[in-house]
């Protein structure tokens, strides 16, 4: 009875082991459900929108999405960043694949041998069992592992690049949304002022004190203001769409963002050469290309070593011959030993590079190294060119914003004050005062446009530097 229980326990353990292996081998990937993804995006956007409205009704703005919160959320769940992080896990699996060793093989063969000399001689049954161990490549295996590790480094550099791009997209979207919102406030007042001026001129024309050309020009100005306002609304929608794309959700609704009164416009640095040196050391795009170049170099080294002689496998075997229809030994008879003998053998397989020197793969790998060198040179020249272009844009936009803020806006404000005084004294008409207000509103709109150009150029420079601040 104890022996029976022991056999059952052993059998149950083997069955459990086999069942575990089957469960581990049954991989079922998660189905791709676009409808579910769209529902999640809508739920995330609706939850934020509803919370923002509730807080607004309560007089608080704590749940409004700030720029820094948007950057953090985008880095956590942006589809581009998630894709890059998944590529890191995939590359790490490649390292494990090159470090692993093939499983051994068990081979069994049998044969029925007929001696065929006479009927008195018996046939022989042969049974053989071999264990073959496939050996990894001794020369190029370390180089291939290093190349796989370089691929992991390249994948991690791609994550940093994706994060830098997402961070840039969020900051640019906030700058555009801020400028659009500020412009809409000013343009709504501009449209109202032009409607009022058009009405004033129409009344004057009806009283015989105006000119029809003035009324027509006022109508054109009103239509132009409405067009400007419509473009500002479109710009806000485009900025919100870009933000939703970066966050991986539906575009946020207007009013759910914590926006400043106007875009920030800082002073750009003076030393462009220093920025180029910082970009060379910290640009995510350049670091990604460096990592790809190192990966190509590692693969080229591995291909150069792959043509060397290598041991392919080691095999140990056992063979046993049995007489058919008789015992292995019969008294009074002498059989040839080979018919019922056993043997053990050891085999080695050595691959000799006599006809294949791996030249095709070597040339391919070397060409890839040269290609990656050219791509790095292209990325470097592009980074420097973009950096200089954005730096020049930053400086000119900052100068325009400074002149508009220091000269154009104060001059328009002074003209408006003088016009109001003339209106109060009766020397100027209402239409003239409204025209002065329009000039002031347009000057402030131009200031917002210059400031957003300044801010976007600053964000682009920061992205080229790897997210580091560019302002002195």
CSV table of C-alpha atoms in Angstrom, one decimal:
chain,number,residue,atom,x,y,z
A,1,UNK,CA,0.0,0.0,0.0
A,2,UNK,CA,2.7,2.6,0.8
A,3,UNK,CA,4.3,1.9,-2.6
A,4,UNK,CA,1.1,2.4,-4.3
A,5,UNK,CA,0.5,5.8,-2.6
A,6,UNK,CA,4.1,6.8,-3.5
A,7,UNK,CA,3.5,6.0,-7.2
A,8,UNK,CA,0.2,8.0,-7.1
A,9,UNK,CA,1.9,11.0,-5.6
A,10,UNK,CA,4.7,10.8,-8.1
A,11,UNK,CA,2.2,10.5,-10.9
A,12,UNK,CA,0.2,13.4,-9.6
A,13,UNK,CA,3.3,15.5,-9.4
A,14,UNK,CA,4.2,14.7,-13.0
A,15,UNK,CA,0.7,15.5,-14.1
A,16,UNK,CA,0.8,18.8,-12.3
A,17,UNK,CA,4.1,19.7,-13.9
A,18,UNK,CA,2.8,18.9,-17.3
A,19,UNK,CA,-0.3,20.9,-16.7
A,20,UNK,CA,1.8,23.9,-15.5
A,21,UNK,CA,3.9,23.7,-18.7
A,22,UNK,CA,0.7,23.6,-20.8
A,23,UNK,CA,-0.7,26.6,-19.0
A,24,UNK,CA,2.5,28.5,-19.5
A,25,UNK,CA,2.7,27.7,-23.1
A,26,UNK,CA,-0.9,28.8,-23.8
A,27,UNK,CA,-0.4,32.5,-24.4
A,28,UNK,CA,-3.5,34.5,-25.3
A,29,UNK,CA,-2.8,38.1,-26.2
A,30,UNK,CA,-5.2,40.8,-25.2
A,31,UNK,CA,-7.6,41.5,-28.2
A,32,UNK,CA,-7.3,44.9,-29.9
A,33,UNK,CA,-10.5,46.7,-29.2
A,34,UNK,CA,-10.7,50.2,-30.7
A,35,UNK,CA,-14.1,50.8,-29.4
A,36,UNK,CA,-13.0,50.2,-25.8
A,37,UNK,CA,-10.0,52.5,-26.3
A,38,UNK,CA,-12.3,55.2,-27.7
A,39,UNK,CA,-14.6,54.8,-24.7
A,40,UNK,CA,-11.7,55.2,-22.3
A,41,UNK,CA,-10.5,58.3,-24.1
A,42,UNK,CA,-14.0,59.8,-23.9
A,43,UNK,CA,-14.4,58.8,-20.2
A,44,UNK,CA,-11.1,60.5,-19.3
A,45,UNK,CA,-12.0,63.6,-21.2
A,46,UNK,CA,-15.6,63.8,-19.8
A,47,UNK,CA,-14.4,63.2,-16.2
A,48,UNK,CA,-12.0,66.1,-16.5
A,49,UNK,CA,-14.5,68.3,-18.1
A,50,UNK,CA,-17.3,67.6,-15.6
A,51,UNK,CA,-14.9,68.1,-12.7
A,52,UNK,CA,-13.7,71.4,-14.1
A,53,UNK,CA,-17.3,72.6,-14.4
A,54,UNK,CA,-18.2,71.5,-10.9
A,55,UNK,CA,-15.2,73.3,-9.5
A,56,UNK,CA,-16.0,76.4,-11.6
A,57,UNK,CA,-19.6,76.5,-10.2
A,58,UNK,CA,-18.2,76.1,-6.7
A,59,UNK,CA,-15.8,79.0,-7.2
A,60,UNK,CA,-12.6,76.9,-7.2
A,61,UNK,CA,-10.2,76.0,-10.0
A,62,UNK,CA,-8.2,73.3,-8.4
A,63,UNK,CA,-8.9,70.6,-11.1
A,64,UNK,CA,-8.1,72.8,-14.0
A,65,UNK,CA,-5.3,71.3,-16.0
A,66,UNK,CA,-2.1,73.3,-15.7
A,67,UNK,CA,0.8,73.1,-18.1
A,68,UNK,CA,3.0,71.2,-15.7
A,69,UNK,CA,0.2,68.7,-14.9
A,70,UNK,CA,-0.4,68.3,-18.6
A,71,UNK,CA,3.3,67.4,-19.1
A,72,UNK,CA,3.2,64.9,-16.2
A,73,UNK,CA,0.1,63.2,-17.6
A,74,UNK,CA,1.4,63.1,-21.1
A,75,UNK,CA,4.7,61.5,-19.9
A,76,UNK,CA,2.7,58.9,-18.0
A,77,UNK,CA,0.2,57.8,-20.7
A,78,UNK,CA,1.0,59.4,-24.0
A,79,UNK,CA,0.7,56.7,-26.8
A,80,UNK,CA,4.0,57.7,-28.3
A,81,UNK,CA,5.8,57.3,-25.0
A,82,UNK,CA,4.1,54.0,-24.2
A,83,UNK,CA,5.1,52.7,-27.6
A,84,UNK,CA,8.7,53.6,-27.0
A,85,UNK,CA,8.7,52.0,-23.5
A,86,UNK,CA,7.2,48.8,-25.0
A,87,UNK,CA,10.1,48.7,-27.4
A,88,UNK,CA,12.5,48.7,-24.4
A,89,UNK,CA,10.9,45.5,-23.1
A,90,UNK,CA,11.1,44.0,-26.6
A,91,UNK,CA,14.8,44.8,-26.8
A,92,UNK,CA,15.5,43.4,-23.4
A,93,UNK,CA,13.8,40.2,-24.6
A,94,UNK,CA,16.4,40.2,-27.4
A,95,UNK,CA,19.2,40.2,-24.9
A,96,UNK,CA,17.7,37.2,-23.1
A,97,UNK,CA,17.3,35.5,-26.5
A,98,UNK,CA,21.0,35.8,-27.4
A,99,UNK,CA,22.1,34.8,-23.9
A,100,UNK,CA,20.0,31.7,-23.9
A,101,UNK,CA,21.4,28.3,-24.9
A,102,UNK,CA,19.4,25.8,-27.0
A,103,UNK,CA,17.7,22.9,-25.3
A,104,UNK,CA,19.4,19.5,-25.6
A,105,UNK,CA,17.9,16.9,-27.9
A,106,UNK,CA,17.2,13.2,-27.1
A,107,UNK,CA,17.3,11.0,-30.2
A,108,UNK,CA,16.1,7.4,-30.5
A,109,UNK,CA,16.6,5.1,-33.5
A,110,UNK,CA,16.0,1.4,-34.1
A,111,UNK,CA,16.8,-1.1,-36.8
A,112,UNK,CA,15.9,-4.7,-37.7
A,113,UNK,CA,19.1,-6.4,-39.0
A,114,UNK,CA,18.9,-9.6,-41.0
A,115,UNK,CA,22.2,-11.4,-41.2
A,116,UNK,CA,21.0,-13.3,-44.2
A,117,UNK,CA,23.6,-16.1,-44.3
A,118,UNK,CA,21.5,-19.1,-43.4
A,119,UNK,CA,18.2,-19.9,-41.8
A,120,UNK,CA,19.9,-21.1,-38.6
A,121,UNK,CA,21.2,-17.7,-37.9
A,122,UNK,CA,19.0,-15.3,-36.0
A,123,UNK,CA,18.1,-11.7,-36.8
A,124,UNK,CA,19.2,-8.8,-34.7
A,125,UNK,CA,17.2,-5.8,-33.3
A,126,UNK,CA,19.2,-2.7,-32.6
A,127,UNK,CA,18.2,0.2,-30.3
A,128,UNK,CA,20.1,3.4,-29.9
A,129,UNK,CA,19.6,6.5,-27.7
A,130,UNK,CA,21.6,9.7,-28.2
A,131,UNK,CA,21.8,12.9,-26.2
A,132,UNK,CA,22.8,15.9,-28.3
A,133,UNK,CA,23.8,19.3,-26.8
A,134,UNK,CA,23.8,22.1,-29.2
A,135,UNK,CA,26.6,24.5,-28.4
A,136,UNK,CA,26.4,28.2,-28.7
A,137,UNK,CA,28.8,30.1,-31.0
A,138,UNK,CA,31.9,30.6,-29.0
A,139,UNK,CA,33.4,33.5,-31.0
A,140,UNK,CA,30.5,35.8,-31.9
A,141,UNK,CA,28.1,35.1,-29.0
A,142,UNK,CA,29.6,37.8,-26.6
A,143,UNK,CA,29.6,40.3,-29.5
A,144,UNK,CA,25.9,39.6,-30.3
A,145,UNK,CA,25.0,39.9,-26.6
A,146,UNK,CA,26.7,43.3,-26.6
A,147,UNK,CA,24.9,44.3,-29.8
A,148,UNK,CA,21.6,43.3,-28.2
A,149,UNK,CA,22.4,45.4,-25.1
A,150,UNK,CA,23.2,48.3,-27.5
A,151,UNK,CA,19.7,47.8,-28.9
A,152,UNK,CA,18.3,48.2,-25.4
A,153,UNK,CA,20.3,51.4,-25.0
A,154,UNK,CA,18.9,52.7,-28.3
A,155,UNK,CA,15.3,51.8,-27.2
A,156,UNK,CA,15.8,53.7,-24.0
A,157,UNK,CA,17.2,56.7,-26.0
A,158,UNK,CA,14.0,56.5,-28.1
A,159,UNK,CA,12.0,56.8,-24.9
A,160,UNK,CA,13.8,60.0,-23.9
A,161,UNK,CA,13.3,61.3,-27.4
A,162,UNK,CA,9.6,60.5,-27.3
A,163,UNK,CA,9.3,62.1,-23.9
A,164,UNK,CA,11.0,65.3,-25.2
A,165,UNK,CA,8.6,65.5,-28.1
A,166,UNK,CA,5.6,64.9,-26.0
A,167,UNK,CA,6.8,67.6,-23.5
A,168,UNK,CA,7.3,70.0,-26.4
A,169,UNK,CA,3.8,69.2,-27.9
A,170,UNK,CA,2.1,69.9,-24.6
A,171,UNK,CA,3.9,73.2,-24.0
A,172,UNK,CA,3.3,74.4,-27.5
A,173,UNK,CA,-0.4,73.4,-27.2
A,174,UNK,CA,-0.7,75.4,-24.0
A,175,UNK,CA,1.0,78.4,-25.6
A,176,UNK,CA,-1.3,78.3,-28.6
A,177,UNK,CA,-4.4,77.9,-26.4
A,178,UNK,CA,-3.3,80.8,-24.2
A,179,UNK,CA,-2.8,83.0,-27.2
A,180,UNK,CA,-6.1,82.0,-28.8
A,181,UNK,CA,-8.0,82.6,-25.6
A,182,UNK,CA,-6.4,86.1,-25.1
A,183,UNK,CA,-6.9,87.0,-28.8
A,184,UNK,CA,-10.6,85.9,-28.6
A,185,UNK,CA,-11.2,88.2,-25.7
A,186,UNK,CA,-9.7,91.1,-27.5
A,187,UNK,CA,-11.3,90.3,-30.9
A,188,UNK,CA,-14.7,89.9,-29.3
A,189,UNK,CA,-14.3,93.5,-28.1
A,190,UNK,CA,-13.0,94.5,-31.5
A,191,UNK,CA,-16.0,93.1,-33.3
A,192,UNK,CA,-18.3,94.8,-30.8
A,193,UNK,CA,-16.5,98.1,-31.3
A,194,UNK,CA,-16.7,97.9,-35.1
A,195,UNK,CA,-20.4,97.0,-35.0
A,196,UNK,CA,-20.9,100.1,-32.8
A,197,UNK,CA,-18.8,102.3,-35.2
A,198,UNK,CA,-20.8,100.9,-38.2
A,199,UNK,CA,-24.0,101.8,-36.5
A,200,UNK,CA,-22.8,105.3,-35.6
A,201,UNK,CA,-21.7,106.0,-39.2
A,202,UNK,CA,-25.1,104.6,-40.5
A,203,UNK,CA,-26.9,107.0,-38.1
A,204,UNK,CA,-24.8,109.9,-39.2
A,205,UNK,CA,-25.4,109.0,-42.9
A,206,UNK,CA,-29.1,108.9,-42.3
A,207,UNK,CA,-28.9,112.4,-40.8
A,208,UNK,CA,-27.0,113.8,-43.7
A,209,UNK,CA,-23.7,114.2,-41.9
A,210,UNK,CA,-21.8,111.2,-43.1
A,211,UNK,CA,-20.5,109.5,-46.3
A,212,UNK,CA,-21.6,106.2,-47.8
A,213,UNK,CA,-17.9,105.2,-48.3
A,214,UNK,CA,-17.3,105.4,-44.6
A,215,UNK,CA,-20.2,103.1,-43.9
A,216,UNK,CA,-19.0,100.6,-46.5
A,217,UNK,CA,-15.5,100.6,-45.1
A,218,UNK,CA,-16.9,100.1,-41.6
A,219,UNK,CA,-18.9,97.1,-42.8
A,220,UNK,CA,-15.7,95.6,-44.3
A,221,UNK,CA,-13.9,96.2,-41.1
A,222,UNK,CA,-16.6,94.5,-39.1
A,223,UNK,CA,-16.4,91.4,-41.5
A,224,UNK,CA,-12.6,91.4,-41.1
A,225,UNK,CA,-13.0,91.4,-37.3
A,226,UNK,CA,-15.4,88.5,-37.4
A,227,UNK,CA,-13.0,86.6,-39.6
A,228,UNK,CA,-10.2,87.2,-37.2
A,229,UNK,CA,-12.4,86.0,-34.3
A,230,UNK,CA,-13.3,82.9,-36.3
A,231,UNK,CA,-9.7,82.1,-36.9
A,232,UNK,CA,-8.9,82.5,-33.2
A,233,UNK,CA,-11.7,80.1,-32.4
A,234,UNK,CA,-10.2,77.6,-34.9
A,235,UNK,CA,-6.7,78.1,-33.4
A,236,UNK,CA,-8.1,77.3,-29.9
A,237,UNK,CA,-9.7,74.1,-31.3
A,238,UNK,CA,-6.5,73.1,-33.0
A,239,UNK,CA,-4.5,73.7,-29.8
A,240,UNK,CA,-7.0,71.6,-27.7
A,241,UNK,CA,-6.9,68.9,-30.3
A,242,UNK,CA,-3.1,68.8,-30.3
A,243,UNK,CA,-3.2,68.6,-26.5
A,244,UNK,CA,-5.7,65.8,-26.5
A,245,UNK,CA,-3.4,63.9,-29.0
A,246,UNK,CA,-0.4,64.3,-26.7
A,247,UNK,CA,-2.4,63.2,-23.7
A,248,UNK,CA,-4.0,60.3,-25.4
A,249,UNK,CA,-7.5,61.4,-24.6
A,250,UNK,CA,-10.3,63.3,-26.3
A,251,UNK,CA,-9.5,67.0,-26.8
A,252,UNK,CA,-10.2,68.9,-23.6
A,253,UNK,CA,-13.1,71.2,-23.6
A,254,UNK,CA,-12.6,75.0,-23.5
A,255,UNK,CA,-12.4,76.3,-20.0
A,256,UNK,CA,-10.8,73.2,-18.5
A,257,UNK,CA,-7.3,74.5,-18.8
A,258,UNK,CA,-5.5,76.8,-16.3
A,259,UNK,CA,-4.2,79.4,-18.8
A,260,UNK,CA,-2.3,82.6,-18.0
A,261,UNK,CA,-3.4,85.9,-19.2
A,262,UNK,CA,-0.9,85.9,-22.1
A,263,UNK,CA,2.0,83.6,-23.2
A,264,UNK,CA,5.3,84.0,-21.4
A,265,UNK,CA,8.1,85.6,-23.5
A,266,UNK,CA,11.5,85.4,-21.9
A,267,UNK,CA,14.8,86.9,-22.9
A,268,UNK,CA,16.7,84.6,-25.3
A,269,UNK,CA,20.4,83.7,-24.6
A,270,UNK,CA,23.1,85.5,-26.6
A,271,UNK,CA,25.7,82.7,-27.0
A,272,UNK,CA,24.5,80.5,-29.9
A,273,UNK,CA,27.7,78.5,-29.9
A,274,UNK,CA,27.2,77.5,-26.3
A,275,UNK,CA,23.7,76.3,-27.2
A,276,UNK,CA,25.1,74.2,-30.0
A,277,UNK,CA,27.5,72.5,-27.6
A,278,UNK,CA,24.7,71.8,-25.2
A,279,UNK,CA,22.6,70.3,-28.0
A,280,UNK,CA,25.5,68.1,-29.1
A,281,UNK,CA,25.8,66.8,-25.5
A,282,UNK,CA,22.1,66.6,-24.5
A,283,UNK,CA,19.9,66.4,-27.6
A,284,UNK,CA,17.6,63.3,-27.4
A,285,UNK,CA,17.6,63.0,-31.2
A,286,UNK,CA,21.4,62.9,-31.3
A,287,UNK,CA,21.7,60.5,-28.4
A,288,UNK,CA,19.2,58.2,-30.2
A,289,UNK,CA,21.3,58.2,-33.3
A,290,UNK,CA,24.5,57.6,-31.2
A,291,UNK,CA,22.8,54.5,-29.7
A,292,UNK,CA,21.8,53.2,-33.1
A,293,UNK,CA,25.4,53.7,-34.3
A,294,UNK,CA,26.7,51.7,-31.4
A,295,UNK,CA,24.2,49.0,-32.1
A,296,UNK,CA,25.3,48.8,-35.7
A,297,UNK,CA,29.0,48.7,-34.6
A,298,UNK,CA,28.2,45.8,-32.3
A,299,UNK,CA,26.4,43.8,-35.0
A,300,UNK,CA,29.3,44.4,-37.4
A,301,UNK,CA,31.8,43.0,-34.8
A,302,UNK,CA,29.6,40.0,-34.4
A,303,UNK,CA,29.4,39.3,-38.1
A,304,UNK,CA,33.2,39.6,-38.4
A,305,UNK,CA,33.5,36.9,-35.7
A,306,UNK,CA,30.7,34.6,-37.0
A,307,UNK,CA,32.9,33.1,-39.8
A,308,UNK,CA,35.4,31.5,-37.4
A,309,UNK,CA,35.3,27.7,-36.9
A,310,UNK,CA,32.8,26.7,-34.2
A,311,UNK,CA,31.8,23.6,-32.4
A,312,UNK,CA,28.1,23.0,-33.3
A,313,UNK,CA,27.1,20.2,-31.0
A,314,UNK,CA,28.3,17.5,-28.6
A,315,UNK,CA,26.6,14.1,-28.7
A,316,UNK,CA,26.7,11.1,-26.3
A,317,UNK,CA,25.0,7.9,-27.5
A,318,UNK,CA,24.3,4.4,-26.3
A,319,UNK,CA,23.5,1.4,-28.7
A,320,UNK,CA,22.3,-2.1,-27.8
A,321,UNK,CA,21.8,-5.1,-30.1
A,322,UNK,CA,19.3,-7.8,-29.2
A,323,UNK,CA,18.9,-11.3,-30.8
A,324,UNK,CA,15.4,-11.8,-32.1
A,325,UNK,CA,13.7,-14.9,-30.8
A,326,UNK,CA,16.4,-16.0,-28.4
A,327,UNK,CA,18.1,-15.1,-25.3
A,328,UNK,CA,21.2,-13.0,-25.4
A,329,UNK,CA,23.3,-16.0,-24.7
A,330,UNK,CA,22.5,-19.7,-25.5
A,331,UNK,CA,24.4,-22.6,-24.0
A,332,UNK,CA,26.4,-24.5,-26.5
A,333,UNK,CA,26.3,-21.9,-29.2
A,334,UNK,CA,28.7,-19.1,-30.1
A,335,UNK,CA,27.3,-16.0,-31.6
A,336,UNK,CA,29.3,-13.1,-33.0
A,337,UNK,CA,29.6,-10.4,-30.3
A,338,UNK,CA,28.4,-7.6,-32.4
A,339,UNK,CA,24.9,-9.0,-32.6
A,340,UNK,CA,24.3,-8.6,-28.9
A,341,UNK,CA,27.0,-6.1,-27.9
A,342,UNK,CA,26.4,-2.6,-26.5
A,343,UNK,CA,28.4,0.5,-27.3
A,344,UNK,CA,28.8,4.1,-26.1
A,345,UNK,CA,30.0,6.8,-28.4
A,346,UNK,CA,30.9,10.5,-28.2
A,347,UNK,CA,30.5,12.8,-31.2
A,348,UNK,CA,31.7,16.4,-31.9
A,349,UNK,CA,30.6,18.5,-34.9
A,350,UNK,CA,33.0,21.2,-36.0
A,351,UNK,CA,31.9,23.7,-38.7
A,352,UNK,CA,34.8,24.6,-41.0
A,353,UNK,CA,34.7,27.9,-42.9
A,354,UNK,CA,35.8,26.5,-46.2
A,355,UNK,CA,33.3,28.0,-48.6
A,356,UNK,CA,31.3,30.5,-46.6
A,357,UNK,CA,33.3,33.3,-44.9
A,358,UNK,CA,30.1,35.3,-44.0
A,359,UNK,CA,31.2,38.0,-46.4
A,360,UNK,CA,27.7,39.0,-47.4
A,361,UNK,CA,26.5,39.6,-43.8
A,362,UNK,CA,29.8,41.4,-43.0
A,363,UNK,CA,29.4,43.8,-46.0
A,364,UNK,CA,25.8,44.4,-45.0
A,365,UNK,CA,26.8,45.2,-41.4
A,366,UNK,CA,29.6,47.5,-42.4
A,367,UNK,CA,27.3,49.3,-44.8
A,368,UNK,CA,24.9,49.8,-42.0
A,369,UNK,CA,27.6,51.4,-39.8
A,370,UNK,CA,28.4,53.8,-42.6
A,371,UNK,CA,24.7,54.5,-43.0
A,372,UNK,CA,24.3,55.2,-39.3
A,373,UNK,CA,27.3,57.5,-39.5
A,374,UNK,CA,25.7,59.5,-42.3
A,375,UNK,CA,22.4,59.6,-40.4
A,376,UNK,CA,24.1,61.0,-37.3
A,377,UNK,CA,25.8,63.6,-39.4
A,378,UNK,CA,22.4,64.5,-40.9
A,379,UNK,CA,20.7,64.6,-37.5
A,380,UNK,CA,23.6,66.8,-36.2
A,381,UNK,CA,23.3,69.3,-39.1
A,382,UNK,CA,19.5,69.3,-38.8
A,383,UNK,CA,19.7,69.9,-35.0
A,384,UNK,CA,22.1,72.8,-35.4
A,385,UNK,CA,20.1,74.3,-38.2
A,386,UNK,CA,16.8,74.0,-36.4
A,387,UNK,CA,18.4,75.4,-33.2
A,388,UNK,CA,19.7,78.4,-35.0
A,389,UNK,CA,16.4,79.0,-36.8
A,390,UNK,CA,14.4,78.7,-33.6
A,391,UNK,CA,16.9,80.9,-31.8
A,392,UNK,CA,16.6,83.6,-34.5
A,393,UNK,CA,12.8,83.3,-34.3
A,394,UNK,CA,12.9,83.6,-30.6
A,395,UNK,CA,15.1,86.8,-30.7
A,396,UNK,CA,13.0,88.5,-33.4
A,397,UNK,CA,9.7,87.6,-31.8
A,398,UNK,CA,11.1,88.9,-28.5
A,399,UNK,CA,12.2,92.1,-30.1
A,400,UNK,CA,8.8,92.5,-31.8
A,401,UNK,CA,6.9,91.8,-28.6
A,402,UNK,CA,9.2,94.3,-26.8
A,403,UNK,CA,8.6,97.0,-29.3
A,404,UNK,CA,4.9,96.4,-29.4
A,405,UNK,CA,4.6,96.5,-25.6
A,406,UNK,CA,6.9,99.5,-25.2
A,407,UNK,CA,5.9,101.6,-28.2
A,408,UNK,CA,2.8,100.5,-30.1
A,409,UNK,CA,0.5,99.7,-27.2
A,410,UNK,CA,1.4,102.8,-25.1
A,411,UNK,CA,1.0,105.0,-28.3
A,412,UNK,CA,-2.4,103.5,-29.0
A,413,UNK,CA,-3.5,104.0,-25.4
A,414,UNK,CA,-2.4,107.6,-25.5
A,415,UNK,CA,-4.2,108.1,-28.8
A,416,UNK,CA,-7.3,106.6,-27.3
A,417,UNK,CA,-7.1,108.9,-24.2
A,418,UNK,CA,-6.8,111.9,-26.4
A,419,UNK,CA,-9.7,110.8,-28.6
A,420,UNK,CA,-11.9,110.3,-25.6
A,421,UNK,CA,-11.0,113.8,-24.4
A,422,UNK,CA,-11.9,115.1,-27.8
A,423,UNK,CA,-15.2,113.2,-27.7
A,424,UNK,CA,-16.0,114.6,-24.3
A,425,UNK,CA,-15.3,118.1,-25.5
A,426,UNK,CA,-17.4,117.6,-28.6
A,427,UNK,CA,-14.5,118.1,-31.0
A,428,UNK,CA,-14.5,114.4,-32.2
A,429,UNK,CA,-17.2,112.0,-33.1
A,430,UNK,CA,-18.1,108.7,-31.5
A,431,UNK,CA,-16.9,106.8,-34.6
A,432,UNK,CA,-13.4,108.4,-34.3
A,433,UNK,CA,-13.2,107.3,-30.7
A,434,UNK,CA,-14.3,103.8,-31.6
A,435,UNK,CA,-11.6,103.7,-34.3
A,436,UNK,CA,-9.0,104.7,-31.8
A,437,UNK,CA,-10.2,101.8,-29.5
A,438,UNK,CA,-9.9,99.4,-32.5
A,439,UNK,CA,-6.3,100.4,-33.1
A,440,UNK,CA,-5.5,99.8,-29.4
A,441,UNK,CA,-7.2,96.3,-29.5
A,442,UNK,CA,-5.3,95.4,-32.7
A,443,UNK,CA,-2.0,96.5,-31.1
A,444,UNK,CA,-2.7,94.2,-28.1
A,445,UNK,CA,-3.7,91.3,-30.5
A,446,UNK,CA,-0.4,91.8,-32.3
A,447,UNK,CA,1.4,91.7,-28.9
A,448,UNK,CA,-0.2,88.4,-28.1
A,449,UNK,CA,0.8,87.0,-31.5
A,450,UNK,CA,4.4,88.1,-31.0
A,451,UNK,CA,4.5,86.6,-27.5
A,452,UNK,CA,3.2,83.2,-28.6
A,453,UNK,CA,5.8,83.2,-31.4
A,454,UNK,CA,8.4,83.9,-28.7
A,455,UNK,CA,7.1,81.2,-26.4
A,456,UNK,CA,6.9,78.5,-29.1
A,457,UNK,CA,10.5,79.3,-30.3
A,458,UNK,CA,11.7,79.0,-26.7
A,459,UNK,CA,10.0,75.6,-26.3
A,460,UNK,CA,11.5,74.4,-29.6
A,461,UNK,CA,15.0,75.4,-28.4
A,462,UNK,CA,14.4,73.6,-25.0
A,463,UNK,CA,13.4,70.5,-26.9
A,464,UNK,CA,16.6,70.6,-29.0
A,465,UNK,CA,18.6,70.8,-25.7
A,466,UNK,CA,16.9,67.8,-24.2
A,467,UNK,CA,14.3,69.6,-22.1
A,468,UNK,CA,16.9,71.8,-20.4
A,469,UNK,CA,16.1,75.5,-19.9
A,470,UNK,CA,17.5,77.8,-22.5
A,471,UNK,CA,17.0,81.1,-20.9
A,472,UNK,CA,20.0,82.6,-19.1
